[in-house]
Amino acid sequence: MSKVLTHSLFTDFDIDLFKAGKHYRLYEKLGAHLIELDGVKGVYFAVWAPTAHSVSVVGDFNFWTQGEHLLQVRWDSSGIWEGFIPNVEKGATYKYKIQSNNGGIVTEKADPFAFYCEKPPHTASVVWDLDYKWDDSKWMKNREDHNALDKPYSVYEVHLGSWKRHGEDNRFLTYLEFAEDLVAYVKETGFTHVEFMPIMEYPYDPSWGYQLVGYFAPTSRFGNPQEFMVLVDRLHQAGIGVILDWVPSHFPDDAHGLGFFDGSNLFEHPDRKKGYHPDWKSLVFNYGRNEVRSFLISNALFWLQYYHADGLRVDAVASMLYLDYSRNDGEWEPNIYGGRENLDTISFLKEFNEAVYSNFEGVQTIAEESTSFPMVSRPTSIGGLGFGMKWMMGWMHDTLEYFQKDTVYRKYHQNDLTFSSTYAFSENFMLPLSHDEVVYGKKSILGRMPGDEWQKFANLRLLYSYMFTHPGTKLLFMGCEFGQSAEWNFEGSLDWHLNEYPYHDGVRKLITDLNGLYKAEPALYEKQFSPEGFEWINYSDHQNAVISYIRKGVKLKDDVIVVCNFTQVIRENYRIGIPRKGKLKEIFNSDAATYGGSGIKNGAKLAIEAAPYDGRDYSVELTLAPLGVTVFKIV
C-alpha cells in the first residue's frame, strides 16, 4: 500500500491557467501545504517536473529514503506530481528526489515553492505555514497615499547581513532584532521607505542575495518567515514602506536549485545564447515558457500578498531586455525582426507589471535599467513596460564623475550636472546612490570627494543636498547617510563608531534634515516627475560653478529656490533672478555649523528688488556658502 494518498489542490481551471501562463497564485497549489485529509493531518506536496520518470519526497520523516513516498503524476499532461503524506508536521525537512527520463539521472532538489529553507550551507526545504496576525491595518488602509508618485519617496537601501552585526561574535542580527534597531534608526533619520537587498533564500553570501534558490522563502539566516513578517509589520507601524529587491533575471546552477530541475531545461532557456549569463555564470529564465511566467509572476504577487511588501525593485532589467547583453558577435542571435531586443522578456515584463498593479493597490515597481530603452516607466496601455519608476543611472554616473573632480576644474564640466535636465522627465526617475557605487574599488561615496577633510565632507553634504533638491525620488545605500569612509564589506557591520566624530555625525544630521525638508516642502515631490515642477534660473554660470533653479509645487506659494555653489569660494553679493516680488527666506543650508559646515548663511529675510536679472523682472543678492546648497522660499 502506498504511503502517499491521492489528493489534489488543483482544479481543471487551475491547470488551464498554469498551461496558459496566467496562473498568478501558484503558491497556493504547488509546494508543501499543511492540510487535514479525512481527519488525518499531514502535508500535500506538489511539484512541476514534466520530464521526470519518478518523483519521491525524501526527508527527515522517512530517513531520506528514495521511493518511500512516491508522488503521482497528473493525467492532464501538466507535468505536476502530487500527493498527500499523512503525519508530516510543520518543521519537517524535505527535498524532491527526481529520476529523469533523460538517462535515468537522479537528483535531489529543494522545493521551488518552499516557504522556508534550512539555514545555509544546508539546502533542504522546510515544511512551514504562513499564519500571522498583522497589526498594520492603518498603514495598509492609507498605503496608496503614502506610496503615490506625487508623494515623498526617500529610500534607505539595506543589506541585512551587514547593516549591523552582533559585536562580540560578529553574528547576524535576527529579524526580531532588526524590528527594534533598524526600525528605530530609519524612523529617526526620516526615510520614507526601506529597500531590502534580496531576502529570498540564497546559498552564497558573496552574491549579496542576487543568486536565489528559494524564491518563496525569506532567508533563514535571520529567522523564520513569521519573524520577517514582524519586521515588515513594525516598519509599517512606524509609517515606513518596504520595498523588496526581486531577481527574475537569472539564478544559480547549484545542484539543489532550479537548474536542470527535472533532467531538462525546465526553468532556464534551453538555448545557451539565451539561457546563460556570461557575467554572473548563472542561468537565465525562459520568459517565453508559459509555466515559467506563471512561476515568476506568482512569486512577485506572493511577496505583496503574504509579506505586505509595498514595492518590488526589479534587478538587472537591462540584462533581460537585450539579447546581446554582455555577449560578443556570434554569441547571440537577433529576434524575428532582426533587432537585439528580447521580445519574450518585453512581453513578460509588461504582463508582470499589469498583474502587480491590477491585483494590489498602492504598490510600486521600480526598474534597475541602465540603458535608453524607451518608456520603461510608462503604462503598458501606451506601449510602455509598465514600471512605476526607473533608476536614473545616467544622473548617478554623471554626478559622481563631476564630484570627483577638483573644484578648480569644475567650471569646465558644468554640463555634466545640467545635462540631466534634458531627459529628467522622460521617465519617472529614482536617483540612486546604491550599493553598486561603493564596492569593487570604486571607493565609498565620501572617498570619492576631492580636497582636504573639511572639503570632502562639504562636498558630500553638497552632493546629498543637490540630490534631494533634484527632480525624482531618492535612494541612498546604508552607511552613506553618515559618511562611511571605507568601501562596503558584506562580511561585517557598518562602521557605526564613526558617528562619534563630528563630521560624520554632521552628515547624519544633514540627511535627517534633508528627509524632513523633502517631506515638508510639496514643491520637492508634488511634480517630481513633471517638467512643470522644474525651472532653471541660471545653468550657465560656468565660471563660478554655480547653478540655480526653482522646484514648483501645485500652489505658487510652495515653490522653492535652490542655489548650488560647487566651489569652496564664498560668493557674496551673488545675484539671481526671481520670478516675483516679496522677500526671500533661507530655509535650508548645507553649510550650517550643526552639519560641520562653516556657518555662512543669509539674513532672516532678503529684500527682492525690482531689478531685472536672468530674464526675470526681479532679483536678489545672496551670500553663497562654500561647497554649499542653499534653499529659499518667497514669503
PDB file of C-alpha atoms in Angstrom, residues 378-583:
ATOM      1  CA  ARG A 378       5.131  54.357 -18.863  1.00  0.00           C
ATOM      2  CA  PRO A 379       1.826  52.413 -18.872  1.00  0.00           C
ATOM      3  CA  THR A 380       1.551  49.288 -20.986  1.00  0.00           C
ATOM      4  CA  SER A 381      -1.622  50.751 -22.484  1.00  0.00           C
ATOM      5  CA  ILE A 382       0.502  53.234 -24.432  1.00  0.00           C
ATOM      6  CA  GLY A 383       3.321  50.824 -25.228  1.00  0.00           C
ATOM      7  CA  GLY A 384       5.443  51.165 -22.088  1.00  0.00           C
ATOM      8  CA  LEU A 385       6.831  48.408 -19.887  1.00  0.00           C
ATOM      9  CA  GLY A 386       4.549  49.496 -17.064  1.00  0.00           C
ATOM     10  CA  PHE A 387       7.005  50.135 -14.208  1.00  0.00           C
ATOM     11  CA  GLY A 388       6.191  52.842 -11.675  1.00  0.00           C
ATOM     12  CA  MET A 389       9.763  54.160 -11.599  1.00  0.00           C
ATOM     13  CA  LYS A 390      13.173  53.648 -13.174  1.00  0.00           C
ATOM     14  CA  TRP A 391      16.625  54.178 -11.684  1.00  0.00           C
ATOM     15  CA  MET A 392      18.301  57.284 -13.164  1.00  0.00           C
ATOM     16  CA  MET A 393      21.676  55.700 -13.836  1.00  0.00           C
ATOM     17  CA  GLY A 394      22.798  58.499 -16.139  1.00  0.00           C
ATOM     18  CA  TRP A 395      22.325  61.084 -13.385  1.00  0.00           C
ATOM     19  CA  MET A 396      24.228  58.892 -10.947  1.00  0.00           C
ATOM     20  CA  HIS A 397      27.178  58.356 -13.291  1.00  0.00           C
ATOM     21  CA  ASP A 398      27.477  61.972 -14.476  1.00  0.00           C
ATOM     22  CA  THR A 399      27.054  63.435 -10.995  1.00  0.00           C
ATOM     23  CA  LEU A 400      29.680  61.222  -9.378  1.00  0.00           C
ATOM     24  CA  GLU A 401      32.073  61.926 -12.247  1.00  0.00           C
ATOM     25  CA  TYR A 402      31.610  65.647 -11.692  1.00  0.00           C
ATOM     26  CA  PHE A 403      32.016  65.496  -7.918  1.00  0.00           C
ATOM     27  CA  GLN A 404      35.272  63.558  -8.156  1.00  0.00           C
ATOM     28  CA  LYS A 405      36.871  66.471  -9.995  1.00  0.00           C
ATOM     29  CA  ASP A 406      38.916  69.026  -8.105  1.00  0.00           C
ATOM     30  CA  THR A 407      36.879  72.198  -7.698  1.00  0.00           C
ATOM     31  CA  VAL A 408      39.259  74.225  -9.845  1.00  0.00           C
ATOM     32  CA  TYR A 409      38.269  72.139 -12.888  1.00  0.00           C
ATOM     33  CA  ARG A 410      34.525  72.021 -12.294  1.00  0.00           C
ATOM     34  CA  LYS A 411      33.817  75.124 -14.355  1.00  0.00           C
ATOM     35  CA  TYR A 412      34.838  73.126 -17.423  1.00  0.00           C
ATOM     36  CA  HIS A 413      32.395  70.315 -16.713  1.00  0.00           C
ATOM     37  CA  GLN A 414      29.182  72.012 -15.605  1.00  0.00           C
ATOM     38  CA  ASN A 415      27.319  70.298 -18.438  1.00  0.00           C
ATOM     39  CA  ASP A 416      27.821  67.002 -16.568  1.00  0.00           C
ATOM     40  CA  LEU A 417      25.375  68.335 -13.994  1.00  0.00           C
ATOM     41  CA  THR A 418      22.935  70.248 -16.149  1.00  0.00           C
ATOM     42  CA  PHE A 419      22.593  67.578 -18.852  1.00  0.00           C
ATOM     43  CA  SER A 420      20.237  65.529 -16.678  1.00  0.00           C
ATOM     44  CA  SER A 421      17.552  68.194 -17.083  1.00  0.00           C
ATOM     45  CA  THR A 422      17.295  67.362 -20.797  1.00  0.00           C
ATOM     46  CA  TYR A 423      15.868  63.909 -20.066  1.00  0.00           C
ATOM     47  CA  ALA A 424      14.826  64.119 -16.395  1.00  0.00           C
ATOM     48  CA  PHE A 425      11.137  63.792 -17.242  1.00  0.00           C
ATOM     49  CA  SER A 426      11.315  61.168 -19.974  1.00  0.00           C
ATOM     50  CA  GLU A 427      10.755  58.566 -17.226  1.00  0.00           C
ATOM     51  CA  ASN A 428       9.632  58.517 -13.607  1.00  0.00           C
ATOM     52  CA  PHE A 429      13.185  58.560 -12.321  1.00  0.00           C
ATOM     53  CA  MET A 430      14.594  57.497  -8.966  1.00  0.00           C
ATOM     54  CA  LEU A 431      18.032  58.957  -8.158  1.00  0.00           C
ATOM     55  CA  PRO A 432      20.168  56.086  -6.807  1.00  0.00           C
ATOM     56  CA  LEU A 433      23.380  56.110  -4.832  1.00  0.00           C
ATOM     57  CA  SER A 434      23.277  52.358  -4.305  1.00  0.00           C
ATOM     58  CA  HIS A 435      25.470  49.513  -3.063  1.00  0.00           C
ATOM     59  CA  ASP A 436      26.955  49.135  -6.558  1.00  0.00           C
ATOM     60  CA  GLU A 437      28.663  52.513  -6.155  1.00  0.00           C
ATOM     61  CA  VAL A 438      30.647  51.609  -3.030  1.00  0.00           C
ATOM     62  CA  VAL A 439      32.277  48.281  -3.986  1.00  0.00           C
ATOM     63  CA  TYR A 440      34.936  46.791  -6.263  1.00  0.00           C
ATOM     64  CA  GLY A 441      37.486  49.540  -5.811  1.00  0.00           C
ATOM     65  CA  LYS A 442      35.108  52.411  -6.548  1.00  0.00           C
ATOM     66  CA  LYS A 443      35.685  53.738  -3.002  1.00  0.00           C
ATOM     67  CA  SER A 444      32.986  54.960  -0.664  1.00  0.00           C
ATOM     68  CA  ILE A 445      30.958  57.996  -1.723  1.00  0.00           C
ATOM     69  CA  LEU A 446      32.940  60.059   0.807  1.00  0.00           C
ATOM     70  CA  GLY A 447      36.178  58.583  -0.517  1.00  0.00           C
ATOM     71  CA  ARG A 448      35.443  59.938  -3.986  1.00  0.00           C
ATOM     72  CA  MET A 449      35.203  63.525  -2.833  1.00  0.00           C
ATOM     73  CA  PRO A 450      38.258  65.749  -3.541  1.00  0.00           C
ATOM     74  CA  GLY A 451      40.109  68.084  -1.198  1.00  0.00           C
ATOM     75  CA  ASP A 452      41.152  68.018   2.441  1.00  0.00           C
ATOM     76  CA  GLU A 453      38.966  66.543   5.167  1.00  0.00           C
ATOM     77  CA  TRP A 454      36.728  69.607   5.503  1.00  0.00           C
ATOM     78  CA  GLN A 455      36.253  69.844   1.743  1.00  0.00           C
ATOM     79  CA  LYS A 456      35.492  66.128   1.417  1.00  0.00           C
ATOM     80  CA  PHE A 457      32.664  66.377   3.925  1.00  0.00           C
ATOM     81  CA  ALA A 458      31.446  69.685   2.484  1.00  0.00           C
ATOM     82  CA  ASN A 459      31.363  68.079  -0.973  1.00  0.00           C
ATOM     83  CA  LEU A 460      29.436  65.111   0.421  1.00  0.00           C
ATOM     84  CA  ARG A 461      26.867  67.407   2.015  1.00  0.00           C
ATOM     85  CA  LEU A 462      26.704  69.332  -1.259  1.00  0.00           C
ATOM     86  CA  LEU A 463      26.117  66.126  -3.242  1.00  0.00           C
ATOM     87  CA  TYR A 464      23.312  64.916  -0.997  1.00  0.00           C
ATOM     88  CA  SER A 465      21.630  68.319  -0.889  1.00  0.00           C
ATOM     89  CA  TYR A 466      21.795  68.609  -4.677  1.00  0.00           C
ATOM     90  CA  MET A 467      20.343  65.098  -4.936  1.00  0.00           C
ATOM     91  CA  PHE A 468      17.424  65.836  -2.610  1.00  0.00           C
ATOM     92  CA  THR A 469      16.503  69.034  -4.471  1.00  0.00           C
ATOM     93  CA  HIS A 470      16.853  67.500  -7.944  1.00  0.00           C
ATOM     94  CA  PRO A 471      13.640  66.156  -9.539  1.00  0.00           C
ATOM     95  CA  GLY A 472      12.950  62.491  -8.862  1.00  0.00           C
ATOM     96  CA  THR A 473      12.687  60.162  -5.884  1.00  0.00           C
ATOM     97  CA  LYS A 474      15.780  59.243  -3.844  1.00  0.00           C
ATOM     98  CA  LEU A 475      17.697  56.124  -2.834  1.00  0.00           C
ATOM     99  CA  LEU A 476      20.716  56.024  -0.537  1.00  0.00           C
ATOM    100  CA  PHE A 477      22.687  52.935   0.455  1.00  0.00           C
ATOM    101  CA  MET A 478      23.206  52.236   4.139  1.00  0.00           C
ATOM    102  CA  GLY A 479      26.298  53.856   5.620  1.00  0.00           C
ATOM    103  CA  CYS A 480      26.256  56.675   3.079  1.00  0.00           C
ATOM    104  CA  GLU A 481      23.970  58.598   5.430  1.00  0.00           C
ATOM    105  CA  PHE A 482      26.801  59.098   7.921  1.00  0.00           C
ATOM    106  CA  GLY A 483      29.718  59.213   5.502  1.00  0.00           C
ATOM    107  CA  GLN A 484      31.088  55.685   5.751  1.00  0.00           C
ATOM    108  CA  SER A 485      34.791  56.045   4.958  1.00  0.00           C
ATOM    109  CA  ALA A 486      35.578  52.542   3.724  1.00  0.00           C
ATOM    110  CA  GLU A 487      34.037  50.575   0.910  1.00  0.00           C
ATOM    111  CA  TRP A 488      31.105  48.370   1.852  1.00  0.00           C
ATOM    112  CA  ASN A 489      32.096  44.994   3.295  1.00  0.00           C
ATOM    113  CA  PHE A 490      29.272  42.442   3.239  1.00  0.00           C
ATOM    114  CA  GLU A 491      31.093  40.311   5.825  1.00  0.00           C
ATOM    115  CA  GLY A 492      30.959  42.839   8.648  1.00  0.00           C
ATOM    116  CA  SER A 493      28.968  45.632  10.207  1.00  0.00           C
ATOM    117  CA  LEU A 494      28.873  49.227   9.055  1.00  0.00           C
ATOM    118  CA  ASP A 495      31.394  51.449  10.868  1.00  0.00           C
ATOM    119  CA  TRP A 496      28.899  52.808  13.379  1.00  0.00           C
ATOM    120  CA  HIS A 497      31.661  54.175  15.592  1.00  0.00           C
ATOM    121  CA  LEU A 498      32.223  56.933  13.011  1.00  0.00           C
ATOM    122  CA  ASN A 499      29.131  58.693  14.318  1.00  0.00           C
ATOM    123  CA  GLU A 500      31.191  59.629  17.359  1.00  0.00           C
ATOM    124  CA  TYR A 501      33.130  62.065  15.137  1.00  0.00           C
ATOM    125  CA  PRO A 502      31.570  65.480  14.438  1.00  0.00           C
ATOM    126  CA  TYR A 503      31.901  65.452  10.639  1.00  0.00           C
ATOM    127  CA  HIS A 504      30.236  62.038  10.308  1.00  0.00           C
ATOM    128  CA  ASP A 505      27.560  62.940  12.817  1.00  0.00           C
ATOM    129  CA  GLY A 506      27.031  66.147  10.850  1.00  0.00           C
ATOM    130  CA  VAL A 507      26.335  64.178   7.663  1.00  0.00           C
ATOM    131  CA  ARG A 508      23.791  62.056   9.512  1.00  0.00           C
ATOM    132  CA  LYS A 509      22.074  65.209  10.813  1.00  0.00           C
ATOM    133  CA  LEU A 510      22.095  66.633   7.290  1.00  0.00           C
ATOM    134  CA  ILE A 511      20.392  63.533   5.842  1.00  0.00           C
ATOM    135  CA  THR A 512      17.815  63.648   8.639  1.00  0.00           C
ATOM    136  CA  ASP A 513      17.067  67.289   7.844  1.00  0.00           C
ATOM    137  CA  LEU A 514      17.027  66.666   4.080  1.00  0.00           C
ATOM    138  CA  ASN A 515      14.446  63.945   4.608  1.00  0.00           C
ATOM    139  CA  GLY A 516      12.485  66.414   6.710  1.00  0.00           C
ATOM    140  CA  LEU A 517      12.797  69.120   4.055  1.00  0.00           C
ATOM    141  CA  TYR A 518      11.728  66.709   1.309  1.00  0.00           C
ATOM    142  CA  LYS A 519       8.601  65.747   3.246  1.00  0.00           C
ATOM    143  CA  ALA A 520       7.800  69.289   4.398  1.00  0.00           C
ATOM    144  CA  GLU A 521       8.052  71.064   1.039  1.00  0.00           C
ATOM    145  CA  PRO A 522       5.412  69.970  -1.518  1.00  0.00           C
ATOM    146  CA  ALA A 523       7.419  71.574  -4.329  1.00  0.00           C
ATOM    147  CA  LEU A 524      10.056  68.865  -3.881  1.00  0.00           C
ATOM    148  CA  TYR A 525       7.638  65.986  -4.522  1.00  0.00           C
ATOM    149  CA  GLU A 526       4.262  67.004  -5.965  1.00  0.00           C
ATOM    150  CA  LYS A 527       5.589  67.376  -9.516  1.00  0.00           C
ATOM    151  CA  GLN A 528       8.826  65.417  -9.176  1.00  0.00           C
ATOM    152  CA  PHE A 529       8.183  63.580 -12.472  1.00  0.00           C
ATOM    153  CA  SER A 530       6.819  66.529 -14.437  1.00  0.00           C
ATOM    154  CA  PRO A 531       8.634  69.306 -16.317  1.00  0.00           C
ATOM    155  CA  GLU A 532       6.065  71.650 -14.787  1.00  0.00           C
ATOM    156  CA  GLY A 533       7.787  71.089 -11.461  1.00  0.00           C
ATOM    157  CA  PHE A 534      11.208  72.401 -12.501  1.00  0.00           C
ATOM    158  CA  GLU A 535      12.562  75.638 -13.942  1.00  0.00           C
ATOM    159  CA  TRP A 536      16.129  76.803 -14.400  1.00  0.00           C
ATOM    160  CA  ILE A 537      17.088  80.213 -13.083  1.00  0.00           C
ATOM    161  CA  ASN A 538      20.651  80.011 -14.385  1.00  0.00           C
ATOM    162  CA  TYR A 539      22.566  76.944 -15.555  1.00  0.00           C
ATOM    163  CA  SER A 540      25.294  78.760 -17.496  1.00  0.00           C
ATOM    164  CA  ASP A 541      27.444  80.368 -14.782  1.00  0.00           C
ATOM    165  CA  HIS A 542      30.327  78.030 -15.528  1.00  0.00           C
ATOM    166  CA  GLN A 543      32.953  80.492 -14.352  1.00  0.00           C
ATOM    167  CA  ASN A 544      31.689  80.476 -10.784  1.00  0.00           C
ATOM    168  CA  ALA A 545      30.460  76.826 -10.929  1.00  0.00           C
ATOM    169  CA  VAL A 546      27.031  77.888  -9.633  1.00  0.00           C
ATOM    170  CA  ILE A 547      23.611  76.675 -10.740  1.00  0.00           C
ATOM    171  CA  SER A 548      20.196  77.855  -9.578  1.00  0.00           C
ATOM    172  CA  TYR A 549      16.715  76.521 -10.182  1.00  0.00           C
ATOM    173  CA  ILE A 550      13.130  76.539  -8.965  1.00  0.00           C
ATOM    174  CA  ARG A 551      11.217  73.488  -7.780  1.00  0.00           C
ATOM    175  CA  LYS A 552       7.491  74.032  -8.184  1.00  0.00           C
ATOM    176  CA  GLY A 553       4.507  72.650  -6.330  1.00  0.00           C
ATOM    177  CA  VAL A 554       0.809  72.722  -7.107  1.00  0.00           C
ATOM    178  CA  LYS A 555       0.483  76.022  -5.252  1.00  0.00           C
ATOM    179  CA  LEU A 556       2.655  79.012  -6.166  1.00  0.00           C
ATOM    180  CA  LYS A 557       3.405  79.745  -2.516  1.00  0.00           C
ATOM    181  CA  ASP A 558       5.072  76.354  -2.146  1.00  0.00           C
ATOM    182  CA  ASP A 559       7.790  76.974  -4.759  1.00  0.00           C
ATOM    183  CA  VAL A 560      11.362  76.719  -3.513  1.00  0.00           C
ATOM    184  CA  ILE A 561      14.514  78.255  -4.973  1.00  0.00           C
ATOM    185  CA  VAL A 562      17.741  76.243  -4.906  1.00  0.00           C
ATOM    186  CA  VAL A 563      21.246  77.657  -5.375  1.00  0.00           C
ATOM    187  CA  CYS A 564      24.298  75.352  -5.520  1.00  0.00           C
ATOM    188  CA  ASN A 565      27.884  76.564  -5.194  1.00  0.00           C
ATOM    189  CA  PHE A 566      30.285  73.842  -6.358  1.00  0.00           C
ATOM    190  CA  THR A 567      33.494  75.535  -5.253  1.00  0.00           C
ATOM    191  CA  GLN A 568      34.931  76.390  -1.838  1.00  0.00           C
ATOM    192  CA  VAL A 569      34.816  80.133  -2.625  1.00  0.00           C
ATOM    193  CA  ILE A 570      32.323  82.157  -0.565  1.00  0.00           C
ATOM    194  CA  ARG A 571      30.334  84.223  -3.066  1.00  0.00           C
ATOM    195  CA  GLU A 572      28.983  87.442  -1.609  1.00  0.00           C
ATOM    196  CA  ASN A 573      26.535  89.728  -3.392  1.00  0.00           C
ATOM    197  CA  TYR A 574      25.696  86.935  -5.823  1.00  0.00           C
ATOM    198  CA  ARG A 575      22.618  87.990  -7.789  1.00  0.00           C
ATOM    199  CA  ILE A 576      19.962  85.694  -9.203  1.00  0.00           C
ATOM    200  CA  GLY A 577      16.697  86.410 -10.977  1.00  0.00           C
ATOM    201  CA  ILE A 578      13.457  85.941  -9.064  1.00  0.00           C
ATOM    202  CA  PRO A 579      10.015  85.379 -10.634  1.00  0.00           C
ATOM    203  CA  ARG A 580       8.002  87.691  -8.368  1.00  0.00           C
ATOM    204  CA  LYS A 581       8.261  90.302  -5.664  1.00  0.00           C
ATOM    205  CA  GLY A 582       8.349  89.696  -1.939  1.00  0.00           C
ATOM    206  CA  LYS A 583      11.084  88.626   0.449  1.00  0.00           C
TER     207      LYS A 583
END
